[in-house]
PDB file of C-alpha atoms in Angstrom:
ATOM      1  CA  GLU A   1     -64.965 139.371 154.089  1.00 63.00           C
ATOM      2  CA  ALA A   2     -65.413 137.736 150.665  1.00 62.00           C
ATOM      3  CA  ALA A   3     -68.473 139.999 148.852  1.00 92.00           C
ATOM      4  CA  VAL A   4     -68.960 137.157 146.157  1.00 97.00           C
ATOM      5  CA  THR A   5     -68.599 133.583 146.740  1.00 97.00           C
ATOM      6  CA  GLN A   6     -68.116 130.224 144.881  1.00 98.00           C
ATOM      7  CA  SER A   7     -68.741 126.682 145.451  1.00 98.00           C
ATOM      8  CA  PRO A   8     -66.740 124.358 145.150  1.00 98.00           C
ATOM      9  CA  ARG A   9     -63.793 125.642 144.374  1.00 97.00           C
ATOM     10  CA  SER A  10     -62.471 122.936 142.237  1.00 97.00           C
ATOM     11  CA  LYS A  11     -64.421 119.856 141.091  1.00 97.00           C
ATOM     12  CA  VAL A  12     -63.824 116.404 138.349  1.00 98.00           C
ATOM     13  CA  ALA A  13     -66.219 115.499 137.063  1.00 98.00           C
ATOM     14  CA  VAL A  14     -66.776 113.120 134.127  1.00 97.00           C
ATOM     15  CA  THR A  15     -68.413 113.216 130.572  1.00 98.00           C
ATOM     16  CA  GLY A  16     -71.646 113.647 130.499  1.00 97.00           C
ATOM     17  CA  GLY A  17     -72.641 113.588 134.515  1.00 97.00           C
ATOM     18  CA  LYS A  18     -74.280 116.899 135.960  1.00 98.00           C
ATOM     19  CA  VAL A  19     -72.786 119.281 137.388  1.00 98.00           C
ATOM     20  CA  THR A  20     -74.130 122.314 139.406  1.00 98.00           C
ATOM     21  CA  LEU A  21     -71.594 125.500 139.940  1.00 98.00           C
ATOM     22  CA  SER A  22     -72.879 127.627 143.254  1.00 98.00           C
ATOM     23  CA  CYS A  23     -72.365 131.364 143.587  1.00 98.00           C
ATOM     24  CA  HIS A  24     -73.389 133.486 146.287  1.00 98.00           C
ATOM     25  CA  GLN A  25     -73.518 137.166 146.984  1.00 98.00           C
ATOM     26  CA  THR A  26     -73.965 140.255 149.354  1.00 97.00           C
ATOM     27  CA  ASN A  27     -73.248 142.967 147.525  1.00 94.00           C
ATOM     28  CA  ASN A  28     -76.700 143.663 146.928  1.00 95.00           C
ATOM     29  CA  HIS A  29     -76.798 144.162 143.631  1.00 95.00           C
ATOM     30  CA  ASP A  30     -78.653 142.749 140.909  1.00 94.00           C
ATOM     31  CA  TYR A  31     -77.040 141.485 138.121  1.00 94.00           C
ATOM     32  CA  MET A  32     -75.485 138.586 138.394  1.00 96.00           C
ATOM     33  CA  TYR A  33     -73.139 137.010 135.771  1.00 96.00           C
ATOM     34  CA  TRP A  34     -71.353 133.741 134.705  1.00 97.00           C
ATOM     35  CA  TYR A  35     -68.080 132.913 132.745  1.00 96.00           C
ATOM     36  CA  ARG A  36     -65.441 131.414 131.244  1.00 96.00           C
ATOM     37  CA  GLN A  37     -62.013 131.811 130.882  1.00 95.00           C
ATOM     38  CA  ASP A  38     -59.613 129.490 128.887  1.00 90.00           C
ATOM     39  CA  THR A  39     -55.644 130.156 128.042  1.00 77.00           C
ATOM     40  CA  GLY A  40     -56.008 133.154 125.466  1.00 67.00           C
ATOM     41  CA  HIS A  41     -59.925 133.851 125.019  1.00 73.00           C
ATOM     42  CA  GLY A  42     -59.720 136.058 128.330  1.00 84.00           C
ATOM     43  CA  LEU A  43     -63.974 136.205 129.965  1.00 91.00           C
ATOM     44  CA  ARG A  44     -66.030 134.822 127.599  1.00 92.00           C
ATOM     45  CA  LEU A  45     -69.914 135.178 129.283  1.00 92.00           C
ATOM     46  CA  ILE A  46     -71.722 132.249 129.110  1.00 96.00           C
ATOM     47  CA  HIS A  47     -75.392 134.126 131.528  1.00 97.00           C
ATOM     48  CA  TYR A  48     -76.202 136.803 133.469  1.00 95.00           C
ATOM     49  CA  SER A  49     -79.000 137.799 134.775  1.00 96.00           C
ATOM     50  CA  TYR A  50     -80.823 140.896 135.914  1.00 94.00           C
ATOM     51  CA  VAL A  51     -83.751 139.899 138.954  1.00 95.00           C
ATOM     52  CA  ALA A  52     -84.374 136.729 140.389  1.00 95.00           C
ATOM     53  CA  ASP A  53     -86.189 134.065 138.478  1.00 95.00           C
ATOM     54  CA  SER A  54     -85.065 135.196 135.121  1.00 95.00           C
ATOM     55  CA  THR A  55     -81.330 134.914 133.253  1.00 97.00           C
ATOM     56  CA  GLU A  56     -80.477 135.604 129.926  1.00 95.00           C
ATOM     57  CA  LYS A  57     -77.828 134.550 127.325  1.00 95.00           C
ATOM     58  CA  GLY A  58     -74.988 135.748 127.139  1.00 92.00           C
ATOM     59  CA  ASP A  59     -71.571 135.263 123.674  1.00 90.00           C
ATOM     60  CA  ILE A  60     -71.926 131.760 124.687  1.00 94.00           C
ATOM     61  CA  PRO A  61     -74.491 130.075 126.722  1.00 97.00           C
ATOM     62  CA  ASP A  62     -74.595 127.085 124.321  1.00 97.00           C
ATOM     63  CA  GLY A  63     -74.315 123.382 127.036  1.00 97.00           C
ATOM     64  CA  TYR A  64     -75.190 125.067 129.873  1.00 98.00           C
ATOM     65  CA  LYS A  65     -78.183 126.333 131.875  1.00 98.00           C
ATOM     66  CA  ALA A  66     -78.127 129.376 134.630  1.00 98.00           C
ATOM     67  CA  SER A  67     -80.727 129.791 136.874  1.00 98.00           C
ATOM     68  CA  ARG A  68     -81.248 132.993 139.826  1.00 98.00           C
ATOM     69  CA  PRO A  69     -83.824 132.259 142.467  1.00 98.00           C
ATOM     70  CA  SER A  70     -82.917 135.083 144.909  1.00 97.00           C
ATOM     71  CA  GLN A  71     -81.156 137.735 144.422  1.00 97.00           C
ATOM     72  CA  GLU A  72     -78.445 136.926 145.977  1.00 97.00           C
ATOM     73  CA  ASN A  73     -78.147 133.267 144.408  1.00 98.00           C
ATOM     74  CA  PHE A  74     -76.536 132.069 140.969  1.00 98.00           C
ATOM     75  CA  SER A  75     -76.454 128.271 139.556  1.00 98.00           C
ATOM     76  CA  LEU A  76     -74.355 127.288 136.093  1.00 98.00           C
ATOM     77  CA  ILE A  77     -75.568 123.984 135.356  1.00 98.00           C
ATOM     78  CA  LEU A  78     -74.323 121.845 132.975  1.00 98.00           C
ATOM     79  CA  GLU A  79     -76.789 119.121 132.188  1.00 96.00           C
ATOM     80  CA  LEU A  80     -74.622 116.625 130.473  1.00 97.00           C
ATOM     81  CA  ALA A  81     -70.927 117.716 130.579  1.00 98.00           C
ATOM     82  CA  SER A  82     -68.337 117.821 128.151  1.00 98.00           C
ATOM     83  CA  LEU A  83     -64.816 117.960 127.465  1.00 97.00           C
ATOM     84  CA  SER A  84     -64.754 121.413 126.659  1.00 96.00           C
ATOM     85  CA  GLN A  85     -66.570 122.384 129.682  1.00 97.00           C
ATOM     86  CA  THR A  86     -62.504 122.404 131.020  1.00 97.00           C
ATOM     87  CA  ALA A  87     -62.376 125.632 132.224  1.00 97.00           C
ATOM     88  CA  VAL A  88     -62.362 127.998 135.020  1.00 97.00           C
ATOM     89  CA  TYR A  89     -65.991 129.582 135.982  1.00 98.00           C
ATOM     90  CA  PHE A  90     -65.657 132.652 137.275  1.00 98.00           C
ATOM     91  CA  CYS A  91     -69.117 134.818 139.069  1.00 98.00           C
ATOM     92  CA  ALA A  92     -69.604 138.677 138.669  1.00 96.00           C
ATOM     93  CA  SER A  93     -71.880 140.648 140.800  1.00 96.00           C
ATOM     94  CA  SER A  94     -73.180 144.137 140.384  1.00 93.00           C
ATOM     95  CA  GLY A  95     -74.628 147.108 141.111  1.00 91.00           C
ATOM     96  CA  THR A  96     -76.097 147.923 137.061  1.00 84.00           C
ATOM     97  CA  GLY A  97     -75.210 146.423 134.285  1.00 78.00           C
ATOM     98  CA  GLY A  98     -72.867 147.746 131.128  1.00 75.00           C
ATOM     99  CA  GLU A  99     -71.034 150.085 132.486  1.00 83.00           C
ATOM    100  CA  ALA A 100     -70.296 149.520 136.327  1.00 88.00           C
ATOM    101  CA  GLU A 101     -67.728 147.467 137.404  1.00 91.00           C
ATOM    102  CA  GLN A 102     -68.121 144.390 138.529  1.00 94.00           C
ATOM    103  CA  PHE A 103     -67.194 142.349 141.463  1.00 96.00           C
ATOM    104  CA  PHE A 104     -65.936 138.484 140.621  1.00 97.00           C
ATOM    105  CA  GLY A 105     -66.050 135.112 142.776  1.00 97.00           C
ATOM    106  CA  PRO A 106     -62.283 134.060 143.227  1.00 96.00           C
ATOM    107  CA  GLY A 107     -63.429 131.469 140.840  1.00 97.00           C
ATOM    108  CA  THR A 108     -64.845 127.038 139.914  1.00 98.00           C
ATOM    109  CA  ARG A 109     -62.042 125.010 138.798  1.00 97.00           C
ATOM    110  CA  LEU A 110     -63.498 122.338 136.732  1.00 97.00           C
ATOM    111  CA  THR A 111     -62.228 118.685 134.379  1.00 97.00           C
ATOM    112  CA  VAL A 112     -64.566 116.639 133.018  1.00 97.00           C
ATOM    113  CA  LEU A 113     -62.599 113.938 132.581  1.00 97.00           C
TER     114      LEU A 113
ATOM    115  CA  SER B   1     -66.098 140.170 118.584  1.00 45.00           C
ATOM    116  CA  GLN B   2     -65.790 143.878 120.463  1.00 47.00           C
ATOM    117  CA  TRP B   3     -62.429 143.379 120.125  1.00 54.00           C
ATOM    118  CA  GLY B   4     -59.590 144.280 118.451  1.00 49.00           C
ATOM    119  CA  GLU B   5     -55.901 142.424 118.588  1.00 44.00           C
ATOM    120  CA  GLU B   6     -54.447 143.949 121.948  1.00 55.00           C
ATOM    121  CA  ASN B   7     -50.509 144.682 121.173  1.00 48.00           C
ATOM    122  CA  LEU B   8     -49.065 141.917 123.472  1.00 57.00           C
ATOM    123  CA  GLN B   9     -49.866 138.440 124.895  1.00 84.00           C
ATOM    124  CA  ALA B  10     -47.072 139.048 127.400  1.00 89.00           C
ATOM    125  CA  LEU B  11     -44.740 141.575 128.478  1.00 91.00           C
ATOM    126  CA  SER B  12     -41.749 140.615 130.756  1.00 94.00           C
ATOM    127  CA  ILE B  13     -39.436 144.041 132.513  1.00 95.00           C
ATOM    128  CA  GLN B  14     -37.027 144.644 135.364  1.00 97.00           C
ATOM    129  CA  GLU B  15     -38.440 145.859 138.917  1.00 97.00           C
ATOM    130  CA  GLY B  16     -38.954 150.162 137.936  1.00 97.00           C
ATOM    131  CA  GLU B  17     -39.719 149.857 134.025  1.00 97.00           C
ATOM    132  CA  ASP B  18     -42.213 151.196 132.912  1.00 97.00           C
ATOM    133  CA  VAL B  19     -44.939 148.706 131.091  1.00 95.00           C
ATOM    134  CA  THR B  20     -48.113 150.299 128.603  1.00 95.00           C
ATOM    135  CA  MET B  21     -50.257 147.544 127.259  1.00 93.00           C
ATOM    136  CA  ASN B  22     -52.918 148.155 125.044  1.00 92.00           C
ATOM    137  CA  CYS B  23     -56.281 147.359 123.553  1.00 91.00           C
ATOM    138  CA  SER B  24     -58.373 148.853 120.578  1.00 90.00           C
ATOM    139  CA  TYR B  25     -62.128 147.687 120.840  1.00 86.00           C
ATOM    140  CA  LYS B  26     -64.550 147.633 118.045  1.00 83.00           C
ATOM    141  CA  THR B  27     -67.931 149.082 118.866  1.00 81.00           C
ATOM    142  CA  TYR B  28     -68.354 152.683 120.899  1.00 82.00           C
ATOM    143  CA  THR B  29     -68.242 152.146 124.429  1.00 85.00           C
ATOM    144  CA  THR B  30     -68.845 154.599 127.263  1.00 86.00           C
ATOM    145  CA  VAL B  31     -66.263 153.763 129.755  1.00 91.00           C
ATOM    146  CA  VAL B  32     -63.311 151.051 129.966  1.00 93.00           C
ATOM    147  CA  HIS B  33     -62.175 149.771 132.658  1.00 94.00           C
ATOM    148  CA  TRP B  34     -58.861 147.450 133.031  1.00 95.00           C
ATOM    149  CA  TYR B  35     -58.537 144.591 135.720  1.00 96.00           C
ATOM    150  CA  ARG B  36     -55.737 142.790 137.672  1.00 96.00           C
ATOM    151  CA  GLN B  37     -55.915 139.119 138.092  1.00 95.00           C
ATOM    152  CA  ASP B  38     -53.860 136.948 139.766  1.00 95.00           C
ATOM    153  CA  SER B  39     -53.208 133.869 139.922  1.00 92.00           C
ATOM    154  CA  GLY B  40     -55.494 131.514 141.387  1.00 90.00           C
ATOM    155  CA  ARG B  41     -58.334 135.214 141.975  1.00 93.00           C
ATOM    156  CA  GLY B  42     -61.385 136.441 140.332  1.00 95.00           C
ATOM    157  CA  PRO B  43     -59.963 139.997 138.321  1.00 95.00           C
ATOM    158  CA  ALA B  44     -60.616 142.558 139.941  1.00 96.00           C
ATOM    159  CA  LEU B  45     -61.698 146.571 139.069  1.00 96.00           C
ATOM    160  CA  ILE B  46     -58.284 149.058 139.310  1.00 97.00           C
ATOM    161  CA  ILE B  47     -58.939 151.961 137.287  1.00 96.00           C
ATOM    162  CA  LEU B  48     -62.230 153.025 134.951  1.00 95.00           C
ATOM    163  CA  ILE B  49     -61.701 155.329 132.256  1.00 95.00           C
ATOM    164  CA  ARG B  50     -65.306 157.351 130.583  1.00 92.00           C
ATOM    165  CA  SER B  51     -65.306 158.663 127.520  1.00 90.00           C
ATOM    166  CA  ASN B  52     -65.369 161.969 128.402  1.00 92.00           C
ATOM    167  CA  GLU B  53     -61.931 162.078 130.156  1.00 93.00           C
ATOM    168  CA  ARG B  54     -58.494 161.050 127.415  1.00 91.00           C
ATOM    169  CA  GLU B  55     -56.651 160.061 130.985  1.00 97.00           C
ATOM    170  CA  LYS B  56     -57.202 158.953 134.283  1.00 97.00           C
ATOM    171  CA  ARG B  57     -54.158 158.238 136.952  1.00 97.00           C
ATOM    172  CA  SER B  58     -54.518 156.261 140.343  1.00 96.00           C
ATOM    173  CA  GLY B  59     -50.906 155.580 141.456  1.00 97.00           C
ATOM    174  CA  ARG B  60     -48.462 154.741 139.659  1.00 97.00           C
ATOM    175  CA  LEU B  61     -51.289 153.085 136.838  1.00 98.00           C
ATOM    176  CA  ARG B  62     -52.112 155.448 133.814  1.00 98.00           C
ATOM    177  CA  ALA B  63     -55.170 154.931 131.674  1.00 97.00           C
ATOM    178  CA  THR B  64     -56.295 156.903 128.349  1.00 97.00           C
ATOM    179  CA  LEU B  65     -58.442 156.863 126.180  1.00 95.00           C
ATOM    180  CA  ASP B  66     -58.470 158.186 122.445  1.00 94.00           C
ATOM    181  CA  THR B  67     -62.709 157.648 121.212  1.00 91.00           C
ATOM    182  CA  SER B  68     -61.381 158.386 117.586  1.00 92.00           C
ATOM    183  CA  SER B  69     -59.073 154.751 117.398  1.00 92.00           C
ATOM    184  CA  GLN B  70     -60.764 153.038 119.755  1.00 91.00           C
ATOM    185  CA  SER B  71     -58.013 152.623 121.448  1.00 92.00           C
ATOM    186  CA  SER B  72     -57.278 152.304 125.169  1.00 94.00           C
ATOM    187  CA  SER B  73     -53.883 152.033 126.948  1.00 95.00           C
ATOM    188  CA  LEU B  74     -52.894 151.162 130.712  1.00 96.00           C
ATOM    189  CA  SER B  75     -49.072 152.053 132.097  1.00 97.00           C
ATOM    190  CA  ILE B  76     -47.020 151.620 135.000  1.00 97.00           C
ATOM    191  CA  THR B  77     -44.918 153.546 136.451  1.00 98.00           C
ATOM    192  CA  ALA B  78     -41.518 152.053 137.942  1.00 97.00           C
ATOM    193  CA  ALA B  79     -43.142 148.437 138.431  1.00 97.00           C
ATOM    194  CA  GLN B  80     -42.824 145.822 141.214  1.00 97.00           C
ATOM    195  CA  CYS B  81     -42.419 142.369 141.560  1.00 97.00           C
ATOM    196  CA  GLU B  82     -46.233 142.166 142.458  1.00 97.00           C
ATOM    197  CA  ASP B  83     -47.283 144.071 139.520  1.00 98.00           C
ATOM    198  CA  THR B  84     -46.358 140.821 138.571  1.00 97.00           C
ATOM    199  CA  ALA B  85     -50.883 139.860 136.627  1.00 96.00           C
ATOM    200  CA  VAL B  86     -52.307 139.209 134.499  1.00 94.00           C
ATOM    201  CA  TYR B  87     -54.669 142.619 132.652  1.00 95.00           C
ATOM    202  CA  PHE B  88     -57.319 142.296 130.756  1.00 92.00           C
ATOM    203  CA  CYS B  89     -59.700 146.111 129.527  1.00 92.00           C
ATOM    204  CA  ALA B  90     -63.318 145.332 129.326  1.00 92.00           C
ATOM    205  CA  THR B  91     -65.718 147.731 126.818  1.00 90.00           C
ATOM    206  CA  ALA B  92     -69.598 148.032 127.982  1.00 83.00           C
ATOM    207  CA  GLN B  93     -71.133 146.261 125.714  1.00 70.00           C
ATOM    208  CA  GLY B  94     -74.822 148.435 125.057  1.00 68.00           C
ATOM    209  CA  GLY B  95     -76.397 148.756 129.149  1.00 67.00           C
ATOM    210  CA  ARG B  96     -75.793 144.785 129.470  1.00 73.00           C
ATOM    211  CA  ALA B  97     -72.014 143.707 130.375  1.00 80.00           C
ATOM    212  CA  LEU B  98     -68.568 144.419 130.118  1.00 86.00           C
ATOM    213  CA  ILE B  99     -67.316 142.001 127.501  1.00 86.00           C
ATOM    214  CA  PHE B 100     -63.967 141.332 128.099  1.00 88.00           C
ATOM    215  CA  GLY B 101     -59.921 141.524 125.532  1.00 87.00           C
ATOM    216  CA  THR B 102     -57.434 137.848 125.952  1.00 86.00           C
ATOM    217  CA  GLY B 103     -55.747 139.910 128.197  1.00 89.00           C
ATOM    218  CA  THR B 104     -52.602 140.383 128.824  1.00 92.00           C
ATOM    219  CA  THR B 105     -49.919 138.643 130.717  1.00 93.00           C
ATOM    220  CA  VAL B 106     -47.094 141.041 132.612  1.00 95.00           C
ATOM    221  CA  SER B 107     -43.937 139.594 134.490  1.00 96.00           C
ATOM    222  CA  VAL B 108     -41.923 141.423 136.184  1.00 97.00           C
ATOM    223  CA  SER B 109     -38.630 140.129 138.198  1.00 97.00           C
ATOM    224  CA  PRO B 110     -36.414 142.121 140.363  1.00 95.00           C
TER     225      PRO B 110
END
């Protein structure tokens, strides 16, 4: 049974539109993360959270907002989607930060036209 | 960037061969993770090696860590077609999160 789920699995958005990607975990983990994956860039950290109602900026936060309304749920929000935000987005959770193993969701393929 | 250049971005081998991929990193870490990503799926941890370990084995996988040269390697012995995947190394970033390398694509043909 999948412990980290993402929705939608794929989405086509228009430039300038608002996009919300959702993540749900049943691992009872405190930490949750959002990454984007582009060819040749591996995984880059956008935002993360270690407690509900609090989020932290990652390495590439510009153009993205995050929301952690509960321990289980973590959303990534693109207020004004741009072509450069076309990518695959992964959510992950871990019991602690830093060294801990991260458990990834299946990813969301976002295409901005 | 936490990472230096990865030695190889892509490797193509035949079944039964051994393969090794390398990562170098710039800042101190207490642990190196190796993740595997199958096509269309999220990455999954396959082996983790800590700074007090020089070598770690798991089945046909072998990871090494050289803290003096700040490099790590992952070897697969007798590769099989199902080993075809992208392999990432990752280091801990000061207790905050992992930093992932750009990945090595391994293709194993029959």
